[in-house]
């Protein structure tokens, strides 16, 4: 059960991590090289545009997940996601087909974004298969999949760069990394086909309690909770994509850090994040979700400037320590996102509501984070611009969560929740 839910998340994040770390190679292959900076900005632009399809996917698959079942919806999601990712590895380059190359890249990225819009619903299936005991730790382990994927992407990129050099990666090596998603997707399809539909959904279907229009009900009946969850994911998405997509390229292109050193340090950081996820999840079971999330927001107001400065010193140890400072503050947002989203909403909207909140936030802030950071750096010429942007997002997220996010940890359910009524619990 656990592996069946996490494998799709792994495919999703492997794709996005590969696209980020291979941004220079993608720019080299799909855009004119007369202006490398413009090509890199265009690469991040395609990255950002693909996120516009995620809200559409969240509404389509969210509705299906709450009306027709979690399991079958997730089967469709993983097929679309892995197939479109692998297809990118087969695309012709700009030097071969001209303008058709970036257009085909954009089309496949949109398919990826649409399918990825439904993957967050895997959290609903997992939630309905586990009890309340140590749920935060279980979901912390669930969230490992995104960082295992980032670790795999960064590790493979580093290894490939060392084996064939940057020129080899730019010419053909990048294709190998995208094609890996196909066997991953087929493995996920096999595992998910072996999982039973959740008893919670089957019970709702038998009682006729399934929402007829989940998306409409989520938007009209759960506005306050959607806003709270949006604030959390806004912060999580910026932190994640700056760390895993923008920062390796920033360090190698603007801070004088070697490409191999930047990738190697990011690989080690992903390994560190893997260790932190269940620890923060377990801690949230004991002290609550909200205190840790507010700690993360405050931390991301304080640490970005020193973290970027330390990482920019260039030596491997400084690159790692700068990023370590960043993730110690940011890690709770990823460790707790899925469990908070599942706990916030009633069972009949457990697939659609958090999926919508998650993907609208990622479309607005996650997909645009690398582009905005690169554009701010290019426009202002100041290396302070990207960390200041992160700090501004953290301030906004802090106030949203402080005043609207209820405590959702099971330990708090014996007393009134802060800021909202407790949604009905139908977890076995």
Coordinates of C-alpha atoms in Angstrom, one line a residue:
X1 CA 0.0 0.0 0.0
X2 CA 2.7 2.5 1.1
X3 CA 4.8 1.9 -2.0
X4 CA 1.8 2.1 -4.3
X5 CA 1.0 5.6 -3.1
X6 CA 4.5 6.9 -3.1
X7 CA 5.7 5.6 -6.5
X8 CA 3.5 8.1 -8.4
X9 CA 4.8 11.0 -6.3
X10 CA 8.3 9.7 -7.0
X11 CA 7.7 9.9 -10.8
X12 CA 6.3 13.4 -10.5
X13 CA 9.2 14.8 -8.5
X14 CA 11.8 12.9 -10.5
X15 CA 10.6 14.7 -13.6
X16 CA 10.6 18.1 -12.1
X17 CA 14.0 17.6 -10.4
X18 CA 15.5 16.4 -13.7
X19 CA 14.1 19.4 -15.6
X20 CA 15.6 21.7 -13.1
X21 CA 19.1 20.3 -12.9
X22 CA 19.1 19.8 -16.6
X23 CA 18.0 23.4 -17.3
X24 CA 21.3 24.3 -19.0
X25 CA 21.1 21.2 -21.3
X26 CA 17.5 21.9 -22.1
X27 CA 18.3 25.5 -22.9
X28 CA 21.2 24.3 -25.1
X29 CA 18.9 21.9 -27.1
X30 CA 15.6 23.7 -27.4
X31 CA 16.4 27.4 -27.7
X32 CA 18.7 29.5 -29.8
X33 CA 22.2 29.9 -28.3
X34 CA 22.8 33.5 -29.4
X35 CA 21.8 34.7 -26.0
X36 CA 22.4 32.0 -23.3
X37 CA 20.7 34.0 -20.5
X38 CA 17.5 34.4 -22.6
X39 CA 17.6 30.7 -23.4
X40 CA 17.8 29.8 -19.7
X41 CA 15.0 32.2 -18.9
X42 CA 12.9 30.6 -21.7
X43 CA 13.6 27.2 -20.2
X44 CA 12.3 28.4 -16.8
X45 CA 9.4 30.0 -18.6
X46 CA 8.4 26.6 -20.1
X47 CA 8.8 25.2 -16.6
X48 CA 6.4 27.8 -15.2
X49 CA 3.9 27.6 -18.0
X50 CA 3.5 23.8 -17.4
X51 CA 2.2 24.6 -13.9
X52 CA -0.7 26.4 -15.3
X53 CA -2.1 23.1 -16.4
X54 CA -1.9 21.7 -12.8
X55 CA -5.0 23.5 -11.5
X56 CA -7.0 22.1 -14.4
X57 CA -5.7 18.6 -13.7
X58 CA -6.5 19.1 -10.0
X59 CA -10.1 19.9 -10.7
X60 CA -10.5 17.1 -13.3
X61 CA -8.8 14.3 -11.3
X62 CA -10.0 15.7 -8.0
X63 CA -13.6 15.4 -9.1
X64 CA -12.9 11.8 -10.4
X65 CA -11.1 10.8 -7.2
X66 CA -14.0 11.9 -5.0
X67 CA -16.8 10.6 -7.3
X68 CA -15.4 7.4 -8.8
X69 CA -12.7 6.3 -6.4
X70 CA -9.1 7.1 -5.4
X71 CA -7.4 4.0 -6.9
X72 CA -8.6 4.1 -10.5
X73 CA -8.0 7.8 -10.7
X74 CA -4.4 7.4 -9.6
X75 CA -3.8 4.7 -12.3
X76 CA -4.7 7.2 -15.0
X77 CA -2.5 9.8 -13.4
X78 CA 0.7 7.8 -13.3
X79 CA 0.3 6.6 -16.9
X80 CA 0.0 10.1 -18.3
X81 CA 2.8 11.5 -16.2
X82 CA 5.4 8.9 -16.9
X83 CA 4.6 8.7 -20.6
X84 CA 4.8 12.4 -21.2
X85 CA 8.1 12.6 -19.2
X86 CA 9.7 9.8 -21.2
X87 CA 8.5 11.4 -24.5
X88 CA 10.6 14.6 -23.7
X89 CA 13.7 12.4 -24.0
X90 CA 12.8 11.6 -27.6
X91 CA 12.2 15.2 -28.8
X92 CA 14.3 16.6 -31.7
X93 CA 16.5 19.6 -30.9
X94 CA 16.1 23.2 -32.0
X95 CA 19.0 22.7 -34.4
X96 CA 17.0 20.0 -36.2
X97 CA 13.4 21.3 -36.3
X98 CA 13.7 24.9 -35.3
X99 CA 10.7 26.5 -33.5
X100 CA 8.9 23.2 -33.4
X101 CA 11.3 22.0 -30.7
X102 CA 10.3 24.4 -27.9
X103 CA 6.7 24.1 -28.9
X104 CA 6.8 20.3 -28.6
X105 CA 8.6 20.6 -25.3
X106 CA 5.9 23.0 -24.0
X107 CA 3.1 20.7 -25.2
X108 CA 4.6 17.7 -23.3
X109 CA 5.2 19.8 -20.2
X110 CA 1.6 20.8 -20.2
X111 CA 0.5 17.2 -20.3
X112 CA 2.9 16.5 -17.4
X113 CA 1.4 19.4 -15.5
X114 CA -2.2 18.3 -16.1
X115 CA -1.5 14.7 -14.9
X116 CA 0.7 15.9 -12.0
X117 CA -2.3 17.9 -10.9
X118 CA -4.0 14.7 -9.8
X119 CA -1.1 13.0 -8.0
X120 CA -1.5 14.8 -4.7
X121 CA -4.7 12.7 -4.3
X122 CA -2.4 9.7 -3.4
X123 CA -2.3 11.3 0.1
X124 CA -6.1 10.7 0.4
X125 CA -5.7 7.0 -0.4
X126 CA -2.8 6.6 2.1
X127 CA -4.7 8.5 4.8
X128 CA -7.7 6.2 4.5
X129 CA -5.5 3.1 4.8
X130 CA -3.7 4.2 8.0
X131 CA -4.9 4.9 11.5
X132 CA -4.3 8.1 13.6
X133 CA -1.4 6.7 15.6
X134 CA 1.8 8.3 14.4
X135 CA 0.1 9.5 11.3
X136 CA 2.5 12.5 11.0
X137 CA 5.5 10.1 10.9
X138 CA 3.8 7.9 8.3
X139 CA 3.2 10.9 6.1
X140 CA 6.8 12.1 6.8
X141 CA 7.9 8.8 5.3
X142 CA 5.4 9.3 2.4
X143 CA 7.0 12.7 1.7
X144 CA 10.4 11.0 1.4
X145 CA 9.5 10.0 -2.1
X146 CA 9.9 13.5 -3.4
X147 CA 13.3 13.8 -1.9
X148 CA 14.4 10.3 -2.9
X149 CA 13.4 11.4 -6.4
X150 CA 15.3 14.6 -6.2
X151 CA 18.3 12.7 -4.7
X152 CA 18.1 10.2 -7.6
X153 CA 17.9 13.0 -10.2
X154 CA 20.8 15.0 -8.7
X155 CA 22.9 11.9 -8.1
X156 CA 22.4 10.6 -11.7
X157 CA 23.0 14.0 -13.1
X158 CA 26.3 14.3 -11.1
X159 CA 27.4 10.8 -12.1
X160 CA 26.5 11.4 -15.8
X161 CA 28.3 14.8 -15.8
X162 CA 31.4 13.2 -14.3
X163 CA 31.3 10.3 -16.8
X164 CA 30.7 12.1 -20.1
X165 CA 31.3 15.7 -19.2
X166 CA 29.0 18.7 -19.6
X167 CA 29.3 18.6 -23.4
X168 CA 28.2 15.0 -23.5
X169 CA 25.3 15.8 -21.2
X170 CA 24.2 18.7 -23.3
X171 CA 24.4 16.6 -26.5
X172 CA 22.7 13.4 -25.5
X173 CA 23.1 12.5 -21.9
X174 CA 20.1 14.5 -20.7
X175 CA 17.8 12.3 -22.8
X176 CA 18.7 9.2 -20.7
X177 CA 17.5 10.8 -17.5
X178 CA 14.0 11.6 -19.0
X179 CA 13.6 8.1 -20.4
X180 CA 14.1 6.6 -17.0
X181 CA 10.6 7.7 -16.0
X182 CA 9.0 5.1 -18.2
X183 CA 10.1 2.0 -16.3
X184 CA 9.3 3.9 -13.1
X185 CA 5.8 4.6 -14.3
X186 CA 5.2 1.0 -15.3
X187 CA 6.4 -0.2 -11.9
X188 CA 3.9 2.3 -10.3
X189 CA 1.1 1.1 -12.5
X190 CA 1.7 -2.5 -11.4
X191 CA 1.8 -1.6 -7.7
X192 CA -1.3 0.5 -7.8
X193 CA -3.3 -2.1 -9.6
X194 CA -2.7 -4.4 -6.7
X195 CA -4.1 -2.0 -4.1
X196 CA -7.7 -2.1 -3.0
X197 CA -9.9 0.9 -3.0
X198 CA -10.1 2.5 0.4
X199 CA -12.8 1.3 2.8
X200 CA -13.7 4.9 3.5
X201 CA -14.7 5.6 -0.1
X202 CA -16.5 2.2 -0.5
X203 CA -18.5 3.0 2.6
X204 CA -19.5 6.5 1.3
X205 CA -20.4 5.0 -2.1
X206 CA -22.6 2.4 -0.4
X207 CA -24.4 5.0 1.7
X208 CA -24.8 7.4 -1.2
X209 CA -22.7 10.0 0.6
X210 CA -20.3 10.6 -2.3
X211 CA -20.2 14.3 -3.3
X212 CA -22.0 14.9 -6.6
X213 CA -19.9 18.0 -7.4
X214 CA -16.8 17.8 -5.3
X215 CA -15.0 20.8 -6.9
X216 CA -17.9 23.1 -6.4
X217 CA -18.5 21.9 -2.8
X218 CA -14.8 22.3 -2.0
X219 CA -14.7 25.9 -3.3
X220 CA -18.0 27.0 -1.8
X221 CA -18.0 25.1 1.5
X222 CA -14.3 25.0 2.4
X223 CA -13.0 28.4 1.5
X224 CA -11.4 29.2 4.8
X225 CA -9.6 25.8 4.9
X226 CA -8.6 26.1 1.3
X227 CA -7.1 29.5 2.0
X228 CA -5.2 28.1 5.0
X229 CA -3.8 25.3 3.0
X230 CA -2.9 27.6 0.1
X231 CA -0.8 29.6 2.5
X232 CA 1.1 26.5 3.6
X233 CA 1.7 25.2 0.1
X234 CA 2.7 28.7 -1.2
X235 CA 5.6 28.6 1.3
X236 CA 6.4 24.9 0.6
X237 CA 6.4 25.3 -3.2
X238 CA 8.8 28.3 -3.2
X239 CA 11.2 26.7 -0.8
X240 CA 11.2 23.4 -2.6
X241 CA 11.7 24.7 -6.1
X242 CA 14.3 27.3 -5.1
X243 CA 16.3 24.5 -3.3
X244 CA 15.9 21.7 -5.9
X245 CA 15.5 23.5 -9.2
X246 CA 16.9 27.1 -9.0
X247 CA 19.8 26.9 -6.5
X248 CA 22.0 24.4 -8.3
X249 CA 21.9 26.4 -11.5
X250 CA 22.2 29.7 -9.6
X251 CA 25.4 28.5 -7.8
X252 CA 27.0 27.2 -11.0
X253 CA 26.0 30.1 -13.3
X254 CA 26.2 33.1 -11.0
X255 CA 28.2 32.3 -7.8
X256 CA 31.3 30.7 -9.4
X257 CA 30.6 27.2 -8.0
X258 CA 31.6 24.3 -10.2
X259 CA 28.6 22.5 -11.8
X260 CA 29.8 19.2 -10.2
X261 CA 30.2 20.7 -6.8
X262 CA 26.8 22.3 -6.9
X263 CA 25.1 19.1 -8.0
X264 CA 27.0 17.0 -5.4
X265 CA 26.1 19.4 -2.6
X266 CA 22.4 19.3 -3.6
X267 CA 22.5 15.5 -3.7
X268 CA 23.8 15.4 -0.1
X269 CA 21.1 18.0 0.9
X270 CA 18.4 15.7 -0.6
X271 CA 19.8 12.9 1.5
X272 CA 19.6 15.1 4.6
X273 CA 16.0 16.0 3.8
X274 CA 15.2 12.3 3.6
X275 CA 16.4 12.0 7.2
X276 CA 14.4 15.1 8.4
X277 CA 11.0 14.2 6.9
X278 CA 10.0 11.4 9.3
X279 CA 11.6 13.3 12.3
X280 CA 9.5 16.4 11.7
X281 CA 6.5 14.2 11.1
X282 CA 7.0 12.4 14.4
X283 CA 7.5 15.7 16.2
X284 CA 4.3 17.0 14.8
X285 CA 2.4 14.0 16.3
X286 CA 3.7 15.1 19.7
X287 CA 3.5 18.9 19.6
X288 CA 1.1 19.5 16.8
X289 CA 1.3 20.5 13.1
X290 CA 0.8 24.3 13.5
X291 CA 3.7 25.1 15.8
X292 CA 6.2 23.4 13.4
X293 CA 4.7 25.2 10.4
X294 CA 4.9 28.6 12.1
X295 CA 8.5 27.8 13.0
X296 CA 9.2 27.1 9.3
X297 CA 7.7 30.4 8.2
X298 CA 9.7 32.4 10.8
X299 CA 12.8 30.4 9.8
X300 CA 12.4 31.3 6.1
X301 CA 12.2 34.9 7.0
X302 CA 15.5 34.7 8.9
X303 CA 17.8 32.2 7.0
X304 CA 17.7 32.9 3.3
X305 CA 20.2 35.7 3.2
X306 CA 22.9 33.9 5.3
X307 CA 22.1 30.6 3.5
X308 CA 22.7 32.1 0.1
X309 CA 25.8 34.0 1.3
X310 CA 27.4 30.8 2.8
X311 CA 26.5 28.6 -0.2
X312 CA 28.0 31.3 -2.5
X313 CA 31.4 31.1 -0.9
X314 CA 32.1 28.3 -3.3
X315 CA 33.8 25.5 -1.4
X316 CA 31.8 22.3 -1.2
X317 CA 31.5 22.4 2.5
X318 CA 30.1 26.0 2.4
X319 CA 27.7 25.0 -0.5
X320 CA 26.4 22.2 1.7
X321 CA 26.2 24.2 5.0
X322 CA 24.3 27.1 3.3
X323 CA 21.7 24.7 1.9
X324 CA 21.6 22.9 5.3
X325 CA 20.7 26.1 7.1
X326 CA 17.9 26.6 4.5
X327 CA 16.4 23.1 4.8
X328 CA 16.4 23.0 8.6
X329 CA 13.8 25.9 8.4
X330 CA 12.0 24.7 5.3
X331 CA 11.6 20.9 5.9
X332 CA 8.5 21.0 8.1
X333 CA 6.5 22.5 5.2
X334 CA 7.1 19.4 3.0
X335 CA 7.0 16.9 5.9
X336 CA 3.5 18.1 6.9
X337 CA 1.8 19.3 3.7
X338 CA 0.2 16.0 2.8
X339 CA -1.0 15.0 6.3
X340 CA -2.4 18.5 7.0
X341 CA -4.2 18.5 3.6
X342 CA -5.8 15.2 4.4
X343 CA -6.8 16.1 8.0
X344 CA -8.2 19.5 7.1
X345 CA -11.0 18.3 4.8
X346 CA -14.0 15.9 5.2
X347 CA -13.8 12.5 3.6
X348 CA -16.1 13.3 0.7
X349 CA -13.8 16.1 -0.4
X350 CA -10.5 14.5 0.7
X351 CA -9.2 14.0 -2.8
X352 CA -10.4 17.2 -4.5
X353 CA -10.1 19.9 -1.9
X354 CA -6.4 19.5 -0.9
X355 CA -5.5 18.7 -4.5
X356 CA -7.0 22.0 -5.7
X357 CA -5.4 24.0 -2.9
X358 CA -2.0 22.4 -3.5
X359 CA -2.0 22.8 -7.3
X360 CA -3.3 26.3 -7.4
X361 CA -0.5 27.3 -4.9
X362 CA 2.1 25.4 -6.9
X363 CA 1.0 27.0 -10.2
X364 CA 1.2 30.5 -8.7
X365 CA 4.3 30.2 -6.7
X366 CA 6.2 26.9 -7.2
X367 CA 6.4 26.8 -11.0
X368 CA 7.2 30.5 -11.1
X369 CA 9.9 30.5 -8.4
X370 CA 12.9 29.7 -10.6
X371 CA 11.7 32.1 -13.3
X372 CA 11.1 34.9 -10.8
X373 CA 14.4 34.4 -9.0
X374 CA 16.3 34.3 -12.3
X375 CA 14.5 37.4 -13.6
X376 CA 15.0 39.3 -10.4
X377 CA 18.7 38.5 -10.5
X378 CA 19.0 39.5 -14.1
X379 CA 17.0 42.7 -13.7
X380 CA 18.5 44.0 -10.4
X381 CA 22.0 42.5 -10.8
X382 CA 21.8 41.9 -7.0
X383 CA 22.4 38.4 -5.6
X384 CA 20.3 39.5 -2.7
X385 CA 17.1 39.5 -4.8
X386 CA 16.3 35.7 -4.8
X387 CA 16.6 35.3 -0.9
X388 CA 14.6 38.5 -0.3
X389 CA 11.8 37.1 -2.5
X390 CA 11.7 34.0 -0.4
X391 CA 11.6 36.1 2.8
X392 CA 8.6 38.1 1.5
X393 CA 6.7 34.9 0.7
X394 CA 7.5 33.6 4.2
X395 CA 6.1 36.7 5.8
X396 CA 2.8 36.4 4.0
X397 CA 2.5 32.6 4.7
X398 CA 3.2 33.2 8.4
X399 CA 0.2 35.5 8.8
X400 CA -2.1 33.3 6.7
X401 CA -1.3 30.2 8.8
X402 CA -1.2 32.0 12.1
X403 CA -4.7 33.4 11.8
X404 CA -6.5 30.8 9.7
X405 CA -4.9 27.4 10.0
X406 CA -6.5 25.1 12.6
X407 CA -4.5 22.5 14.5
X408 CA -5.2 19.1 12.9
X409 CA -3.1 16.7 14.8
X410 CA -5.1 13.9 16.5
X411 CA -3.8 14.9 19.9
X412 CA -5.8 18.1 19.6
X413 CA -9.1 16.5 18.8
X414 CA -10.2 16.3 22.4
X415 CA -10.5 20.0 22.5
X416 CA -11.9 22.6 20.1
X417 CA -9.8 23.2 17.0
X418 CA -8.3 26.7 16.6
X419 CA -10.1 28.7 14.0
X420 CA -12.4 26.2 12.5
X421 CA -14.6 23.2 13.3
X422 CA -13.2 19.7 13.1
X423 CA -14.1 17.9 9.9
X424 CA -15.8 14.6 10.2
X425 CA -13.3 11.7 10.6
X426 CA -14.1 8.6 8.6
X427 CA -10.6 7.1 8.8
X428 CA -10.7 3.4 9.9

